[in-house]
PDB file of C-alpha atoms in Angstrom:
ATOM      1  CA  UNK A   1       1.240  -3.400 -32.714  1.00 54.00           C
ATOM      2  CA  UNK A   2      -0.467   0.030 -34.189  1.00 61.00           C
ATOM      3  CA  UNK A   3      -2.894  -1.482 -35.623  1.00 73.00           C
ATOM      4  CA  UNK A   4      -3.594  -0.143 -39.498  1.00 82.00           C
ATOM      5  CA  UNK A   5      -0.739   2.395 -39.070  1.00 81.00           C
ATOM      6  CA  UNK A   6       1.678   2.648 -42.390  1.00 88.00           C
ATOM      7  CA  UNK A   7       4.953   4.245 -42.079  1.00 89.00           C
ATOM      8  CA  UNK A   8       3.451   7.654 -43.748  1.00 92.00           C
ATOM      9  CA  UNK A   9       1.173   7.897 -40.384  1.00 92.00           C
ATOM     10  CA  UNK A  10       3.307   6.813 -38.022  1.00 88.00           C
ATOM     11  CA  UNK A  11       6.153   9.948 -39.895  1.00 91.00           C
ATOM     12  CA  UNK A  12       3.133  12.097 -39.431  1.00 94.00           C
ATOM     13  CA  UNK A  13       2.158  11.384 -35.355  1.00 90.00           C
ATOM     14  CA  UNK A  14       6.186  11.886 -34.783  1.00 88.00           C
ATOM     15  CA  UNK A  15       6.607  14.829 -36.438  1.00 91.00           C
ATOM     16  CA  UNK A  16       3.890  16.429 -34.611  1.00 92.00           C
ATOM     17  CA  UNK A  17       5.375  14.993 -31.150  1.00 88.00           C
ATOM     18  CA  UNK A  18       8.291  16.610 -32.259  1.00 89.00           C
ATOM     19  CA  UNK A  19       7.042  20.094 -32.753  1.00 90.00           C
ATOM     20  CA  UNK A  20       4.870  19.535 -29.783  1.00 89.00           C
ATOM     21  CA  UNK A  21       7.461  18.665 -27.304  1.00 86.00           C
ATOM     22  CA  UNK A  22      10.790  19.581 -28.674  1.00 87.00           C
ATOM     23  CA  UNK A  23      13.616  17.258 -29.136  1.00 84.00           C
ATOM     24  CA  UNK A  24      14.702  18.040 -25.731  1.00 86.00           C
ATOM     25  CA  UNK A  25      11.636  16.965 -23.697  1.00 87.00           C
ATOM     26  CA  UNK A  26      11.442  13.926 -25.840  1.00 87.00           C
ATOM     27  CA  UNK A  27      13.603  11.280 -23.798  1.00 89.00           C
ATOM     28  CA  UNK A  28      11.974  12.663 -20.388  1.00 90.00           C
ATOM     29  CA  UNK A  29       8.570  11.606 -21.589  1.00 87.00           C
ATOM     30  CA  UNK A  30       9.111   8.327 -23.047  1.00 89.00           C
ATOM     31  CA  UNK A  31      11.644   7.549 -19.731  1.00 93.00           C
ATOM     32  CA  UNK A  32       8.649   8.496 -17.384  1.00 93.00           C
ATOM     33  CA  UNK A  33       6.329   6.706 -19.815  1.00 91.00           C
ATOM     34  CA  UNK A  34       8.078   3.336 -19.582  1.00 95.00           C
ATOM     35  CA  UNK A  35       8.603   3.845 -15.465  1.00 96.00           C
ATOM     36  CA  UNK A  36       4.722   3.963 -15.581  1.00 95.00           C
ATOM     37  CA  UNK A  37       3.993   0.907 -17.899  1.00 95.00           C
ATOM     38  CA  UNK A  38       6.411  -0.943 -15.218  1.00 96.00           C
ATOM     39  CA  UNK A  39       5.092   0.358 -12.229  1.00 96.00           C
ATOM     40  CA  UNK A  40       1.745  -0.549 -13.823  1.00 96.00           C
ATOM     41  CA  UNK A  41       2.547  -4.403 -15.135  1.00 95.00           C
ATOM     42  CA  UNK A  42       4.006  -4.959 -11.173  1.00 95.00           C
ATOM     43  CA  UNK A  43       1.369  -3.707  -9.235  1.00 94.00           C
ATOM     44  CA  UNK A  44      -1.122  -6.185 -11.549  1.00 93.00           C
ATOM     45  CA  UNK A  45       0.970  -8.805 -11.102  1.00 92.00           C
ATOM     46  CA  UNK A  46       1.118  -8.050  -7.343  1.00 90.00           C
ATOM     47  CA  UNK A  47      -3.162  -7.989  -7.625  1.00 89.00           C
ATOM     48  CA  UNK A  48      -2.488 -11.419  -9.807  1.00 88.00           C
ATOM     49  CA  UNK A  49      -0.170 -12.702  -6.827  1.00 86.00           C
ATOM     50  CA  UNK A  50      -2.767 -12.002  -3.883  1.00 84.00           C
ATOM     51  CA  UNK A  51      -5.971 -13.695  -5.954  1.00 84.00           C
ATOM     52  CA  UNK A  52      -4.073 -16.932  -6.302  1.00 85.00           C
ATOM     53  CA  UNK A  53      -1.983 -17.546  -3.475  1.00 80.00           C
ATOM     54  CA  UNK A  54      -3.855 -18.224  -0.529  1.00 78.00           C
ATOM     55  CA  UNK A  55      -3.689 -15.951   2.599  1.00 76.00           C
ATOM     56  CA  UNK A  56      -1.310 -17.150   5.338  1.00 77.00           C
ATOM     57  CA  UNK A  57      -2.784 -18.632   8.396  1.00 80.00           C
ATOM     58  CA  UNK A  58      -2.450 -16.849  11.739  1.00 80.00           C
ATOM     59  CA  UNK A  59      -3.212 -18.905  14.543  1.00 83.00           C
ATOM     60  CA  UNK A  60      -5.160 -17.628  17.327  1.00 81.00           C
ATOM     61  CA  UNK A  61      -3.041 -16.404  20.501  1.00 82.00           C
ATOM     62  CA  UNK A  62      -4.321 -18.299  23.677  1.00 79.00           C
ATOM     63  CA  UNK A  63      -4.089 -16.377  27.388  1.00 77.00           C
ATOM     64  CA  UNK A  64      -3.272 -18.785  29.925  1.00 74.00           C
ATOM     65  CA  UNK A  65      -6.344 -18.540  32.043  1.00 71.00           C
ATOM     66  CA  UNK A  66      -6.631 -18.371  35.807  1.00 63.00           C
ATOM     67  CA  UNK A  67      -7.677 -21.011  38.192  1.00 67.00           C
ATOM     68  CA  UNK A  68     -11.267 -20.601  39.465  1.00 68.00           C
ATOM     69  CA  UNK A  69     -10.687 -19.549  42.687  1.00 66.00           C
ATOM     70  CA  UNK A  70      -8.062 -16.488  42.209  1.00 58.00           C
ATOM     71  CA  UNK A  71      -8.849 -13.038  42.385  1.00 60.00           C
ATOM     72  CA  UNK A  72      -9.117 -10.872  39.213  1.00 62.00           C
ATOM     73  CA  UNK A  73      -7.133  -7.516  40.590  1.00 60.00           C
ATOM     74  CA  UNK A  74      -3.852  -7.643  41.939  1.00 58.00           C
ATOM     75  CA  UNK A  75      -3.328  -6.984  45.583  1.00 57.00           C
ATOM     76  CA  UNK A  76      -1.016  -4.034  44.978  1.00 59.00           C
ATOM     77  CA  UNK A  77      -3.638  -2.372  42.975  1.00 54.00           C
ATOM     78  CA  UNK A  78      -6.882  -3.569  45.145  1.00 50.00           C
ATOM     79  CA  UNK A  79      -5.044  -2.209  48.417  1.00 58.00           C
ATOM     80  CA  UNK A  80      -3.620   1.054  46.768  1.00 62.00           C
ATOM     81  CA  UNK A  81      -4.895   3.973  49.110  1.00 66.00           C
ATOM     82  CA  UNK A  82      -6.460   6.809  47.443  1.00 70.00           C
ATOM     83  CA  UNK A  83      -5.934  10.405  48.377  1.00 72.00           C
ATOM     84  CA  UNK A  84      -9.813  12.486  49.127  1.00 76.00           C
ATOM     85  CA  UNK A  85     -10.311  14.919  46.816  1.00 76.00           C
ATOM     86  CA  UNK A  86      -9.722  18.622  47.387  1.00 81.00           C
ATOM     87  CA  UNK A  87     -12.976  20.475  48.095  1.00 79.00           C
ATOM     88  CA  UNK A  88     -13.055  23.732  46.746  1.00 77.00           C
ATOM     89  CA  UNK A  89     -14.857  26.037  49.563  1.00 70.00           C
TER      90      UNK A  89
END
């Protein structure tokens, strides 16, 4: 997992983290650290997910259509008087 990394290194790297960080600050990090390497490993499988299963199919709504002969408008709305507009002199 590290790679050509003896024991004497891998002392070395936490001794400086320590003195770095403090022993305090320690289990914060590596708590957020691991939320992120989830958070990562789901949202690639969720890019995984959506390559190979295929989108689902929406079918097309239809509108009922109107006979040939009726009128577009409705008669409330052809008929609806409007007021004249107010002249300003």
């Amino acid at each position: 997992m590290f790679g050509n990394l003896g024991m004497g290194e891998l002392m070395v790297i936490l001794v400086i983290v320590l003195v770095l960080f403090g022993a305090k600050r320690i289990p914060e990090i590596s708590a957020s650290f691991g939320k992120g390497i989830r958070e990562f490993k789901k949202n690639v499988g969720d890019v995984e997910r959506s390559i190979t299963e295929p989108e689902p199919r929406v079918e097309p709504r239809v509108e009922p259509r109107l006979p040939a002969g009726e009128p577009i408008m409705r008669r409330d709305v052809a008929e609806e008087v409007r007021p004249e507009p107010k002249r300003l002199i």
